[in-house]
Amino acid sequence: MHGKQIAAVLALGASLVACGSTPTAEKAAESGGGDRGPITFASGKFEAEATQKIVDAWNAAHPDQKVTSVLLPESADEQRRKLIQNAQTKSDSFDVILIDAVWTSEFAANRWADELTGQRFDVTGFLPPSIETGKYRGKLYAMPLFTGTGLLYYRKDLVEQPPRTWDEMKKICAEVLPKQKGMSCYGGQFDKYEGLTVNFAEVINSAGGRFLDDSGRPQLTSDAAKQGARFLADGFKSGLIPKEAITYKEEEGRVAFQEGKLLFYRNWAYMYENASKTDGSSKVNGKFDVAPIPGLTGPGAGTLGGNNLAVSSFSKHKETAKDFIAFVTSAEQEKAFALINSTPLARASLYEDPELIKKYPYLPALKDAILAAKPRPAAVKYGDVTAAIQESAYAIVSGTKPADQALTELQSALGPLLK
Amino acid sequence: MVTLTEERRPVATGPGRRRREVARGQSWLAAAMLSPTLVVLALVVFYPLVAALRESFYTSGETLDADGFVVEGERFSGLANYAGVVSERFLNAAFNTTLFTVVTVLLEVVLGVAMALVMNRAFRGRAVLRASILIPWAVPTAVSGLMWKWIFQADGVANTLLGTEILWTAEGVYAKLAVIVADTWKTAPFVGLLVLAGLQIIPREVYEAARVDGASPRQTFWRITLPLVKPALLVAVLFRLMDALRIFDLPYVLIGPRKHSVETLSGLIWDEATRVHYGPASAYGTALFVYIALIAFVFVKLLGADLLSDVRAREKETADAA
């Protein structure tokens, strides 16, 4: 009781101080007062430089509501563990959290993230698929910051026109590869980890199948789904996909592409910067381009990736946290972000900005790809869902189970998880 | 000398009645003074065990309410979490753990003893050799895992040297082999170090006597070196057994999580815990604890008892002689 009184007095004091300084703080006093104050922003290591610049811009304008950024581990699995541990101990050490696009359901359903309401969160101007990843049961829990999907990197010095279908790709490979020693046709991320879920959902959707139907039930026994899975199984069997691709994560495959071992490689937009380096680390700089990934009968549907910003339910200064999210995702700040970092952002206008297109020529291709992209299955128990998908998909790519059988097993495994 | 021994072990050696009373008083005082430490130890050592045991009987966060929120709170679920102990995945993990333990400990004992024998020789540059043999042990496991991952990757050193195209870091028997090689490389020096310590307390005269009697080097090794170094070797094997039974980081870094051919019990527990299945994770944790405790108990009973009685006998001899 005593502690609470002290906290209330302190909060009142803080809001009074805040009142005197900025106009935004007055609104806080109206909406209940003590929700403003210094906050911490748990962000990714990958974007540290750009993040710090945005944080500095905020801090300069809001000296009484300072934001401190905390860097989370690089790998998505580690980040998730850290954030979940934090939430389960109801710790207030993070206020604004950067969560992967597929975690929204889990964080919302467990009440680890607050719903985002009000005019601050105007979703017009964002790419529609990326906004969907921030929603759980129709309500917005996270604002999209980064977004992105798979792109097909290809050697423009060897390929005139990028393939639109898998058959076209096979034809091009049959023509080009005999003259290229030590080069394979196609690669993606096929090691047993989250990247496999992404690649697997991609071939199912690109074959015209639907991973999930409109009511959220898995649809993995359809003919199209089978054709998608067979593309991978046959690809490994026939050598279209090199057998070491089963050990590829993003980086292993990127290195293989940069060393000229792959004609086509599926990866995220971030790789464009690495592969264009002129310091000798890339043998393919200036020799490659990107296109939307191919599919069975026409351009494929990539899997939607990305990171969203959410307010931790255990934050003590939620109003500041919400303001900060609105600030980071504003058109102005997202552009500033994009100028420093090649990770693609969620606002549609950035993909038509001449200054940015000059810097990242792949933006128009990427925009088309994102608009055609499909999300991974949204699930409260996403950890179980992705584990089940990886289990079956790995059996398919490693050839230990026939594709059709693995799909049937996956269909029944996912049923109870995607209720 | 006598007083020294008495102070250390007052109850066992004190012959007189008065002395025994004094000793008892001292032991009470010692117990009283140690009690804060014991309380802290109980909290630190036993509380987590008990908490994990309790957790293994509960489930949480399994159901959603009408608005789609997870229903909070835990539910007693009896032995449901332990049902997984007979699942294929758990048995596979238990098999892998046991296999890695048996194979790596055997290899490490052989290599470790060999290393110790080399290190024990007097020759120029011995210090440098000793230090270099210990390097693998000094490298953190996660780092050595990464190192071996580069060696074993598709276009890595291992394939270049062997002239093969084996995918060591995918699934299968080669993944198992990769883990065994990397683990042996890393921990054989540990066995070597402990055995070396054992070798150095063997009196030189014993070997001289053997030489005078005309013993061959082979006889010297089997009849003198090995029996005399046995206590140190047993301690090393016990440590390695317990370490190997809970192996986690090496397969995780080298091959990756959730790969059946190298998934160990610790890996399985980690995977369940990260998917927020704390109930099953605790149940498997308890099972692993029981398994390790059992192995350690059997080991000490079969071989260690011998070792302890040996020490006791030697202490008694010293006391009597004094």
XYZ file of C-alpha atoms in Angstrom:
741
model
C 0.000 0.000 0.000
C 2.721 2.345 1.040
C 4.754 1.566 -2.070
C 1.794 2.231 -4.291
C 1.205 5.640 -2.730
C 4.800 6.583 -3.308
C 4.560 5.388 -6.903
C 1.389 7.418 -7.439
C 2.994 10.573 -6.032
C 6.033 10.028 -8.199
C 3.907 9.451 -11.271
C 1.886 12.586 -10.567
C 5.074 14.529 -10.154
C 6.421 13.161 -13.399
C 3.302 14.114 -15.284
C 3.332 17.619 -13.780
C 6.904 18.084 -14.890
C 5.956 16.728 -18.293
C 3.032 19.174 -18.531
C 5.321 22.093 -18.280
C 7.561 21.064 -21.114
C 5.836 19.729 -24.191
C 2.418 19.965 -25.777
C 2.174 16.197 -26.290
C 2.556 15.706 -22.582
C -0.610 17.703 -21.942
C -2.551 15.034 -23.742
C -0.959 12.516 -21.440
C -2.159 14.372 -18.392
C -5.677 14.266 -19.802
C -5.523 10.563 -20.530
C -4.508 9.610 -17.033
C -1.061 11.027 -16.451
C 1.646 8.686 -15.346
C 1.910 6.676 -18.559
C 4.754 8.780 -19.846
C 8.393 8.711 -19.042
C 11.646 7.196 -20.154
C 11.332 3.941 -22.060
C 13.528 1.232 -23.511
C 13.344 -0.017 -27.057
C 14.422 -3.602 -27.671
C 15.602 -3.695 -31.252
C 17.602 -5.904 -33.553
C 21.351 -5.844 -33.834
C 21.195 -5.885 -37.593
C 19.713 -2.391 -37.860
C 21.636 -0.868 -34.960
C 22.964 2.162 -36.798
C 19.665 3.250 -38.318
C 17.809 2.531 -35.095
C 20.168 4.696 -33.090
C 19.644 7.596 -35.479
C 15.865 7.442 -35.074
C 16.223 7.156 -31.303
C 18.506 10.195 -31.258
C 15.966 12.169 -33.304
C 13.236 11.277 -30.819
C 15.367 12.050 -27.788
C 16.270 15.476 -29.123
C 12.568 16.343 -29.329
C 11.481 14.637 -26.085
C 14.122 15.216 -23.418
C 11.711 14.187 -20.639
C 10.775 10.876 -22.300
C 14.143 9.508 -23.258
C 14.320 6.290 -25.238
C 17.168 3.900 -24.583
C 17.749 1.224 -27.160
C 18.661 -2.285 -26.089
C 20.078 -4.657 -28.671
C 18.584 -8.126 -28.809
C 20.508 -11.168 -30.072
C 20.810 -11.510 -33.826
C 19.012 -14.791 -34.433
C 15.227 -14.712 -34.458
C 14.954 -17.778 -32.214
C 17.170 -16.170 -29.582
C 15.193 -12.929 -29.766
C 11.955 -14.780 -29.280
C 13.271 -16.642 -26.264
C 14.539 -13.461 -24.673
C 11.262 -11.607 -25.222
C 9.170 -14.510 -23.959
C 11.304 -14.890 -20.840
C 10.932 -11.196 -20.259
C 7.150 -11.398 -20.643
C 6.768 -14.434 -18.432
C 8.530 -12.750 -15.561
C 6.335 -9.696 -16.231
C 9.470 -7.593 -16.386
C 9.196 -3.966 -17.392
C 12.720 -3.843 -18.764
C 11.456 -3.499 -22.356
C 8.708 -1.050 -23.336
C 8.737 -1.146 -27.111
C 9.575 -4.522 -28.596
C 10.500 -5.520 -32.122
C 8.761 -8.799 -32.906
C 8.853 -11.031 -35.955
C 5.773 -10.749 -38.161
C 4.671 -14.292 -37.289
C 4.782 -13.841 -33.523
C 1.920 -11.341 -33.358
C -0.736 -13.958 -32.567
C 1.336 -15.528 -29.826
C 2.169 -12.206 -28.168
C -1.396 -10.898 -28.456
C -3.083 -14.077 -27.218
C -0.794 -14.341 -24.210
C -1.384 -10.663 -23.361
C 2.295 -9.902 -23.769
C 1.553 -7.025 -26.181
C -1.109 -4.320 -25.928
C -3.682 -3.577 -28.581
C -2.830 -0.451 -30.568
C -5.812 1.862 -30.922
C -6.442 5.490 -31.726
C -5.580 7.943 -34.444
C -1.891 7.619 -33.800
C -1.996 4.316 -35.603
C -3.198 5.200 -39.057
C -2.618 2.178 -41.246
C -3.252 3.843 -44.594
C -0.076 4.213 -46.588
C 1.304 0.857 -45.537
C 1.564 -2.168 -47.789
C -1.622 -4.141 -47.012
C 0.016 -7.592 -46.562
C 2.400 -6.209 -43.968
C -0.406 -4.572 -41.967
C -2.157 -7.944 -41.830
C 0.847 -9.434 -40.045
C 0.331 -6.959 -37.178
C -3.225 -8.106 -36.517
C -4.689 -10.810 -34.297
C -8.376 -11.620 -34.700
C -8.876 -8.415 -36.666
C -7.320 -6.111 -34.070
C -4.014 -4.306 -34.466
C -1.340 -5.326 -31.968
C 1.826 -4.380 -33.802
C 2.820 -1.743 -36.337
C 4.825 -3.027 -39.294
C 8.323 -1.616 -39.546
C 10.277 -3.896 -41.833
C 8.737 -6.129 -44.394
C 9.942 -8.226 -47.234
C 9.665 -11.439 -49.118
C 11.734 -13.868 -51.135
C 13.368 -12.563 -54.310
C 15.012 -14.508 -57.083
C 18.626 -13.478 -57.515
C 19.895 -14.436 -60.946
C 23.044 -13.982 -63.011
C 22.166 -11.397 -65.608
C 25.475 -12.050 -67.377
C 24.301 -15.610 -68.113
C 20.511 -15.259 -68.210
C 18.782 -12.853 -70.576
C 15.286 -12.933 -69.159
C 14.514 -14.083 -65.612
C 12.215 -17.140 -65.548
C 8.579 -16.740 -64.571
C 7.919 -20.437 -64.071
C 9.845 -23.421 -62.745
C 9.817 -25.004 -66.208
C 11.376 -21.899 -67.733
C 14.005 -21.989 -65.015
C 14.819 -25.627 -65.774
C 15.065 -24.812 -69.482
C 17.463 -21.923 -68.876
C 19.592 -24.099 -66.604
C 19.716 -26.858 -69.218
C 21.051 -24.332 -71.727
C 23.461 -22.399 -69.537
C 24.907 -24.937 -67.101
C 26.733 -27.306 -69.472
C 29.104 -24.425 -70.279
C 29.552 -23.426 -66.618
C 31.738 -25.724 -64.587
C 30.873 -26.246 -60.913
C 27.641 -24.302 -61.104
C 24.220 -25.524 -59.979
C 20.811 -24.267 -60.977
C 18.801 -23.193 -57.971
C 19.228 -22.702 -54.252
C 17.189 -21.614 -51.265
C 17.283 -22.094 -47.487
C 16.729 -25.775 -46.760
C 18.466 -26.450 -43.457
C 16.091 -27.432 -40.659
C 15.195 -24.025 -39.190
C 12.704 -21.199 -39.693
C 14.027 -20.542 -43.197
C 12.790 -23.983 -44.270
C 9.260 -23.091 -43.157
C 9.515 -19.948 -45.271
C 10.801 -21.775 -48.356
C 8.322 -24.603 -47.985
C 5.308 -22.290 -47.666
C 6.676 -20.458 -50.696
C 6.676 -23.469 -53.026
C 3.195 -24.530 -51.890
C 1.793 -21.041 -52.515
C 3.786 -20.637 -55.744
C 2.302 -23.812 -57.159
C -1.100 -22.213 -56.793
C -1.834 -24.123 -53.621
C -2.974 -22.518 -50.413
C -1.150 -23.305 -47.241
C -4.238 -22.248 -45.297
C -7.775 -21.613 -46.510
C -9.794 -18.546 -45.510
C -10.932 -20.113 -42.251
C -7.356 -20.942 -41.320
C -7.458 -24.686 -42.001
C -4.365 -26.219 -43.606
C -4.838 -27.286 -47.244
C -1.836 -29.460 -47.808
C -3.361 -32.433 -49.563
C -4.481 -30.485 -52.640
C -2.939 -31.306 -56.014
C -1.270 -27.912 -56.183
C 0.344 -28.392 -52.764
C 1.645 -31.779 -53.896
C 3.122 -30.254 -57.053
C 4.851 -27.589 -54.970
C 6.367 -30.134 -52.600
C 7.436 -32.305 -55.536
C 9.301 -29.357 -57.041
C 11.609 -29.492 -54.023
C 11.782 -33.285 -53.800
C 12.477 -33.713 -57.531
C 14.802 -30.724 -57.505
C 17.074 -32.407 -54.976
C 16.819 -35.766 -56.712
C 17.633 -34.455 -60.173
C 20.418 -32.143 -59.042
C 18.515 -29.011 -60.088
C 19.061 -28.003 -56.483
C 22.608 -28.936 -55.345
C 22.583 -31.479 -52.551
C 24.601 -29.253 -50.202
C 21.676 -26.788 -50.280
C 20.246 -28.942 -47.495
C 22.802 -27.240 -45.227
C 22.027 -23.713 -46.473
C 20.725 -20.971 -44.278
C 20.614 -17.434 -45.717
C 24.341 -16.864 -45.389
C 25.707 -20.215 -46.625
C 23.658 -19.883 -49.804
C 24.614 -16.249 -50.223
C 28.279 -17.166 -50.127
C 27.667 -19.936 -52.692
C 25.902 -17.467 -55.009
C 28.644 -14.885 -54.557
C 31.258 -17.471 -55.430
C 29.476 -18.214 -58.663
C 28.214 -21.644 -57.665
C 24.534 -20.898 -58.251
C 22.689 -19.550 -61.257
C 19.507 -18.772 -59.302
C 19.196 -18.153 -55.584
C 16.189 -17.279 -53.482
C 16.907 -14.855 -50.637
C 15.692 -11.693 -48.920
C 16.456 -8.176 -50.106
C 19.266 -7.686 -47.584
C 21.590 -9.760 -49.739
C 21.588 -7.175 -52.551
C 24.004 -4.984 -50.611
C 26.422 -7.852 -49.804
C 26.424 -9.259 -53.326
C 27.077 -5.788 -54.798
C 30.208 -5.183 -52.715
C 33.238 -4.250 -54.782
C 35.831 -5.108 -52.104
C 36.412 -8.567 -53.578
C 34.062 -10.420 -51.218
C 31.593 -10.906 -54.063
C 32.585 -12.342 -57.420
C 29.199 -11.467 -58.881
C 28.918 -7.726 -58.265
C 27.388 -6.056 -61.287
C 26.597 -9.474 -62.761
C 23.311 -10.196 -61.021
C 19.808 -8.845 -60.778
C 16.621 -9.675 -58.902
C 13.140 -10.736 -60.017
C 10.017 -12.077 -58.317
C 10.360 -15.776 -57.562
C 9.004 -18.175 -60.184
C 6.011 -20.457 -59.707
C 4.325 -23.433 -61.336
C 2.346 -21.612 -64.025
C 3.437 -18.011 -63.562
C 5.169 -15.762 -61.031
C 5.227 -17.356 -57.593
C 3.990 -16.090 -54.243
C 6.747 -15.386 -51.758
C 6.449 -15.799 -48.017
C 5.993 -12.580 -46.124
C 8.677 -11.790 -43.605
C 9.278 -8.723 -41.541
C 9.386 -7.198 -38.098
C 6.726 -5.243 -36.275
C 6.750 -2.889 -33.296
C 4.588 -3.624 -30.276
C 4.083 -2.232 -26.782
C 5.007 -4.645 -24.021
C 2.028 -5.242 -21.728
C 4.325 -4.803 -18.737
C 5.576 -1.378 -19.745
C 5.175 1.376 -17.165
C 5.103 4.188 -19.715
C 2.746 2.922 -22.373
C 1.715 6.310 -23.756
C 5.300 7.202 -24.514
C 5.809 3.745 -25.983
C 2.828 4.198 -28.316
C 3.957 7.680 -29.355
C 7.401 6.339 -30.067
C 6.021 3.552 -32.284
C 3.961 6.111 -34.228
C 7.101 8.240 -34.558
C 9.315 5.411 -35.825
C 6.737 4.250 -38.354
C 6.042 7.775 -39.649
C 6.782 8.360 -43.331
C 9.639 10.716 -42.522
C 11.449 8.392 -40.121
C 10.942 5.286 -42.247
C 12.639 7.072 -45.123
C 15.519 8.125 -42.895
C 15.766 4.500 -41.829
C 15.729 3.243 -45.416
C 18.521 5.604 -46.422
C 20.853 3.968 -43.921
C 19.706 0.364 -44.005
C 18.801 -1.840 -46.951
C 16.172 -3.789 -44.967
C 12.918 -2.923 -46.782
C 10.310 -0.990 -44.815
C 6.555 -1.290 -44.682
C 5.361 2.031 -46.164
C 4.223 1.866 -49.783
C 5.515 5.352 -50.683
C 9.128 4.293 -50.063
C 8.953 1.930 -53.019
C 8.278 4.827 -55.392
C 10.713 7.291 -53.890
C 13.258 8.199 -56.612
C 16.054 8.783 -54.112
C 15.583 5.331 -52.614
C 15.156 3.571 -55.965
C 18.476 5.030 -57.035
C 20.072 3.513 -53.965
C 18.161 0.200 -54.049
C 17.203 -0.573 -57.671
C 15.323 -3.699 -56.622
C 12.522 -1.761 -54.875
C 9.925 -1.895 -57.725
C 10.446 -5.660 -58.151
C 10.223 -6.073 -54.407
C 6.977 -4.139 -54.161
C 5.292 -6.444 -56.673
C 6.645 -9.422 -54.807
C 5.378 -8.171 -51.440
C 1.916 -7.442 -52.807
C 1.766 -11.032 -54.097
C 3.280 -12.498 -50.924
C 1.463 -14.768 -48.491
C 1.977 -14.820 -44.728
C 3.056 -17.901 -42.831
C 0.252 -19.524 -40.832
C -0.699 -17.188 -37.985
C -0.969 -19.253 -34.826
C -0.891 -18.722 -31.106
C 1.367 -21.764 -30.843
C 3.536 -20.747 -33.758
C 6.537 -22.496 -32.225
C 4.748 -25.846 -32.558
C 3.417 -25.023 -36.017
C 6.803 -24.167 -37.466
C 8.403 -27.214 -35.816
C 5.812 -29.476 -37.460
C 6.328 -27.822 -40.857
C 10.106 -28.138 -40.585
C 9.802 -31.803 -39.663
C 7.818 -32.692 -42.773
C 9.615 -30.310 -45.110
C 13.011 -31.646 -44.050
C 11.815 -35.181 -44.722
C 10.850 -34.022 -48.231
C 14.084 -32.203 -49.087
C 16.283 -34.928 -47.619
C 14.313 -37.580 -49.479
C 13.545 -39.701 -46.405
C 9.807 -39.607 -47.118
C 7.802 -39.316 -50.336
C 6.399 -35.795 -50.728
C 2.764 -36.908 -50.726
C 3.115 -38.921 -47.544
C 4.934 -36.097 -45.731
C 2.183 -33.665 -46.750
C -0.580 -35.936 -45.482
C 1.226 -36.294 -42.155
C 1.733 -32.551 -41.912
C -1.923 -31.915 -42.684
C -2.988 -34.036 -39.731
C -0.259 -32.650 -37.451
C -1.268 -29.046 -38.125
C -5.002 -29.654 -37.699
C -5.107 -29.474 -33.905
C -2.520 -26.656 -33.762
C -4.433 -24.309 -36.067
C -7.841 -24.448 -34.449
C 51.643 -35.065 13.131
C 49.230 -36.726 15.538
C 47.562 -33.505 16.542
C 47.210 -32.516 12.954
C 45.372 -35.708 12.061
C 43.199 -35.398 15.143
C 42.116 -31.912 14.370
C 41.105 -32.948 10.926
C 39.240 -36.084 11.899
C 38.494 -35.712 15.613
C 35.797 -38.359 16.066
C 37.501 -41.189 14.251
C 40.906 -41.035 15.869
C 40.346 -39.572 19.329
C 40.893 -42.491 21.728
C 40.184 -40.853 25.106
C 36.728 -40.074 26.508
C 37.491 -36.439 27.337
C 38.786 -35.904 23.882
C 35.639 -37.413 22.391
C 33.493 -34.971 24.380
C 35.564 -32.066 23.221
C 35.248 -33.368 19.709
C 31.491 -33.583 19.981
C 31.314 -30.025 21.234
C 33.464 -28.924 18.369
C 31.328 -30.713 15.829
C 28.190 -29.004 17.174
C 29.939 -25.681 16.951
C 31.049 -26.501 13.430
C 27.511 -27.466 12.455
C 26.119 -24.255 13.925
C 28.659 -22.159 12.128
C 28.067 -23.992 8.871
C 24.289 -23.776 9.041
C 23.947 -20.484 7.125
C 25.983 -22.047 4.354
C 23.788 -25.137 4.443
C 20.656 -23.001 4.214
C 22.061 -21.141 1.206
C 23.090 -24.427 -0.381
C 19.619 -25.860 0.176
C 18.075 -22.821 -1.504
C 20.498 -22.789 -4.391
C 20.814 -26.521 -4.953
C 17.508 -28.019 -3.910
C 14.967 -25.320 -4.583
C 15.406 -25.419 -8.396
C 15.205 -29.210 -8.302
C 12.012 -29.184 -6.301
C 10.533 -26.390 -8.415
C 11.290 -28.300 -11.620
C 9.798 -31.435 -10.144
C 6.633 -29.555 -9.224
C 6.448 -27.939 -12.675
C 6.619 -31.372 -14.286
C 3.183 -32.213 -12.891
C 1.453 -29.102 -14.267
C 0.341 -27.776 -17.639
C -0.321 -24.161 -18.517
C -1.367 -21.914 -21.357
C -3.106 -24.632 -23.322
C -6.552 -23.180 -23.918
C -7.964 -20.000 -25.448
C -10.999 -18.096 -24.202
C -13.765 -16.734 -26.451
C -11.813 -13.560 -27.279
C -8.768 -15.533 -28.311
C -6.725 -14.922 -25.182
C -4.743 -17.661 -23.520
C -6.380 -18.733 -20.281
C -3.860 -18.064 -17.566
C -3.044 -20.287 -14.649
C -1.711 -23.760 -14.203
C -3.582 -26.998 -14.074
C -2.483 -30.147 -12.270
C -2.031 -32.814 -14.887
C -0.602 -35.716 -12.944
C 1.819 -37.842 -14.879
C 0.648 -36.609 -18.303
C 3.934 -34.805 -18.939
C 5.851 -37.970 -18.199
C 3.976 -39.841 -20.913
C 6.456 -38.355 -23.391
C 9.242 -40.332 -21.757
C 8.195 -43.377 -23.772
C 7.743 -41.401 -27.005
C 9.928 -42.125 -30.005
C 11.594 -38.726 -29.781
C 12.610 -39.118 -26.135
C 13.915 -42.643 -26.649
C 15.874 -41.496 -29.696
C 17.384 -38.659 -27.654
C 18.191 -41.042 -24.802
C 19.849 -43.434 -27.259
C 21.931 -40.624 -28.808
C 22.974 -39.369 -25.393
C 24.047 -42.835 -24.287
C 25.847 -43.535 -27.550
C 27.784 -40.264 -27.421
C 28.662 -40.887 -23.787
C 29.952 -44.426 -24.251
C 31.889 -43.746 -27.442
C 33.396 -40.396 -26.518
C 34.383 -41.406 -22.989
C 36.073 -44.558 -24.280
C 37.987 -42.658 -26.941
C 38.888 -39.906 -24.521
C 40.268 -42.326 -21.940
C 42.523 -43.977 -24.501
C 43.689 -40.691 -26.003
C 43.891 -38.944 -22.638
C 46.127 -41.637 -21.126
C 48.335 -41.513 -24.209
C 48.598 -37.745 -23.956
C 49.410 -37.936 -20.256
C 52.166 -40.478 -20.862
C 53.702 -38.212 -23.483
C 53.383 -35.127 -21.307
C 54.957 -36.955 -18.358
C 58.163 -37.703 -20.241
C 61.127 -35.497 -19.530
C 62.303 -33.926 -22.755
C 63.136 -30.529 -24.161
C 60.048 -28.449 -25.010
C 57.798 -30.407 -22.682
C 56.182 -27.251 -21.311
C 55.223 -26.110 -24.812
C 53.738 -29.516 -25.633
C 51.757 -29.601 -22.394
C 50.356 -26.157 -23.044
C 49.454 -26.959 -26.644
C 47.682 -30.200 -25.777
C 45.497 -28.217 -23.413
C 44.388 -25.672 -26.006
C 41.290 -27.591 -27.177
C 40.095 -27.820 -23.584
C 40.532 -24.064 -23.144
C 38.385 -23.205 -26.171
C 34.720 -22.643 -25.256
C 32.509 -25.450 -26.568
C 30.350 -23.128 -28.649
C 33.441 -21.738 -30.335
C 34.896 -25.165 -31.021
C 31.471 -26.169 -32.347
C 31.607 -23.312 -34.844
C 35.170 -24.168 -35.760
C 34.272 -27.766 -36.507
C 31.225 -26.585 -38.399
C 33.526 -24.786 -40.824
C 35.713 -27.845 -41.066
C 32.734 -30.097 -41.751
C 30.703 -27.834 -44.051
C 30.022 -28.990 -47.615
C 33.095 -27.251 -49.083
C 35.093 -27.406 -45.844
C 38.506 -28.755 -44.915
C 37.255 -32.245 -43.994
C 35.803 -32.911 -47.437
C 38.826 -31.408 -49.187
C 41.262 -33.536 -47.215
C 39.254 -36.721 -47.580
C 38.363 -36.007 -51.197
C 34.692 -36.633 -50.435
C 31.438 -34.706 -50.696
C 29.872 -35.830 -47.453
C 27.256 -33.529 -45.929
C 28.455 -33.834 -42.354
C 26.193 -31.142 -40.946
C 22.952 -32.533 -42.401
C 21.299 -35.590 -40.820
C 22.550 -39.121 -40.493
C 25.433 -41.226 -39.285
C 27.990 -38.664 -40.494
C 26.458 -36.032 -38.235
C 26.907 -38.407 -35.295
C 30.490 -38.989 -36.337
C 31.153 -35.247 -36.588
C 29.892 -34.716 -33.048
C 32.006 -37.589 -31.710
C 35.148 -36.298 -33.419
C 34.650 -32.727 -32.204
C 33.828 -33.796 -28.653
C 36.790 -36.148 -28.405
C 39.113 -33.472 -29.760
C 37.877 -31.067 -27.144
C 37.788 -33.172 -23.997
C 40.544 -35.777 -24.349
C 43.009 -33.152 -23.001
C 40.908 -32.900 -19.837
C 41.341 -36.609 -19.176
C 45.003 -36.194 -20.085
C 45.434 -33.436 -17.528
C 43.908 -35.406 -14.661
C 45.837 -38.557 -15.540
C 49.041 -36.518 -15.730
C 48.423 -35.317 -12.180
C 48.022 -38.962 -11.166
C 51.202 -39.990 -12.947
C 53.270 -37.369 -11.241
C 52.640 -38.677 -7.755
C 53.900 -42.170 -8.627
C 57.284 -42.499 -6.904
C 60.231 -42.923 -9.234
C 61.601 -45.790 -7.101
C 58.727 -48.044 -8.136
C 59.818 -47.828 -11.754
C 63.458 -48.325 -10.812
C 62.547 -51.466 -8.897
C 60.578 -52.718 -11.891
C 63.515 -52.099 -14.165
C 65.859 -53.968 -11.821
C 63.409 -56.884 -11.830
C 63.505 -56.870 -15.620
C 59.916 -55.833 -16.357
C 59.104 -55.037 -19.994
C 57.615 -51.602 -20.807
C 54.283 -53.290 -21.462
C 54.356 -54.998 -18.052
C 55.367 -51.746 -16.412
C 52.371 -50.005 -17.960
C 49.762 -52.648 -17.113
C 51.114 -53.694 -13.694
C 52.422 -50.420 -12.325
C 51.349 -47.286 -14.156
C 47.723 -48.160 -14.733
C 46.902 -49.457 -11.224
C 48.647 -46.533 -9.575
C 47.014 -43.934 -11.803
C 43.604 -45.563 -11.444
C 42.215 -43.252 -8.729
C 42.919 -40.165 -10.850
C 41.631 -41.874 -13.983
C 38.384 -42.859 -12.281
C 37.745 -39.298 -11.181
C 38.351 -38.128 -14.751
C 35.990 -40.767 -16.159
C 33.276 -39.915 -13.643
C 33.492 -36.218 -14.566
C 33.455 -37.001 -18.270
C 30.505 -39.391 -17.906
C 28.381 -36.771 -16.222
C 29.480 -34.106 -18.687
C 28.784 -36.284 -21.705
C 25.340 -37.269 -20.425
C 24.233 -33.668 -20.446
C 25.932 -32.707 -23.717
C 24.023 -29.913 -25.423
C 26.012 -27.111 -26.987
C 28.217 -29.080 -29.345
C 25.463 -30.864 -31.350
C 23.415 -27.663 -31.219
C 26.090 -25.474 -32.773
C 27.711 -28.054 -35.024
C 24.642 -29.749 -36.520
C 21.677 -27.688 -35.402
C 18.657 -28.025 -33.146
C 16.006 -30.704 -33.678
C 18.134 -32.935 -35.883
C 17.140 -36.470 -34.917
C 20.475 -38.114 -35.490
C 22.257 -35.929 -32.926
C 19.457 -34.763 -30.644
C 20.430 -35.386 -27.040
C 18.250 -35.286 -23.942
C 19.461 -31.786 -23.081
C 18.671 -30.690 -26.629
C 15.174 -32.108 -26.386
C 14.585 -30.353 -23.056
C 15.832 -27.076 -24.514
C 13.536 -27.441 -27.508
C 10.466 -28.117 -25.372
C 11.274 -25.211 -23.079
C 11.729 -22.743 -25.944
C 8.366 -23.764 -27.330
C 6.939 -22.810 -23.921
C 6.123 -26.426 -22.997
C 7.518 -26.110 -19.507
C 5.630 -29.134 -18.177
C 7.152 -31.712 -20.535
C 10.505 -29.922 -20.384
C 10.538 -30.304 -16.590
C 9.439 -33.920 -16.823
C 12.254 -34.725 -19.255
C 14.656 -32.722 -17.098
C 13.703 -34.817 -14.099
C 14.167 -38.003 -16.117
C 17.623 -36.867 -17.218
C 18.522 -35.975 -13.629
C 17.502 -39.444 -12.462
C 19.456 -41.032 -15.312
C 22.648 -39.121 -14.518
C 22.274 -39.735 -10.777
C 21.797 -43.440 -11.426
C 24.860 -43.716 -13.649
C 26.973 -41.793 -11.145
C 25.725 -43.982 -8.300
C 26.417 -47.209 -10.152
C 29.830 -45.945 -11.182
C 30.813 -44.994 -7.659
C 29.421 -48.266 -6.281
C 31.205 -50.464 -8.783
C 34.525 -48.712 -9.101
C 34.549 -45.693 -6.848
C 33.926 -47.576 -3.598
C 37.189 -49.267 -4.237
C 38.779 -45.878 -4.763
C 37.380 -44.428 -1.543
C 38.362 -47.399 0.610
C 41.814 -47.108 -0.864
C 42.085 -43.540 0.352
C 40.715 -44.482 3.754
C 43.189 -47.305 4.115
C 46.057 -45.031 3.216
C 44.978 -42.400 5.747
C 44.703 -45.050 8.409
C 48.194 -46.247 7.638
C 49.548 -42.742 7.962
C 47.773 -42.266 11.264
C 48.988 -45.586 12.641
C 52.509 -44.952 11.547
C 52.494 -41.625 13.337
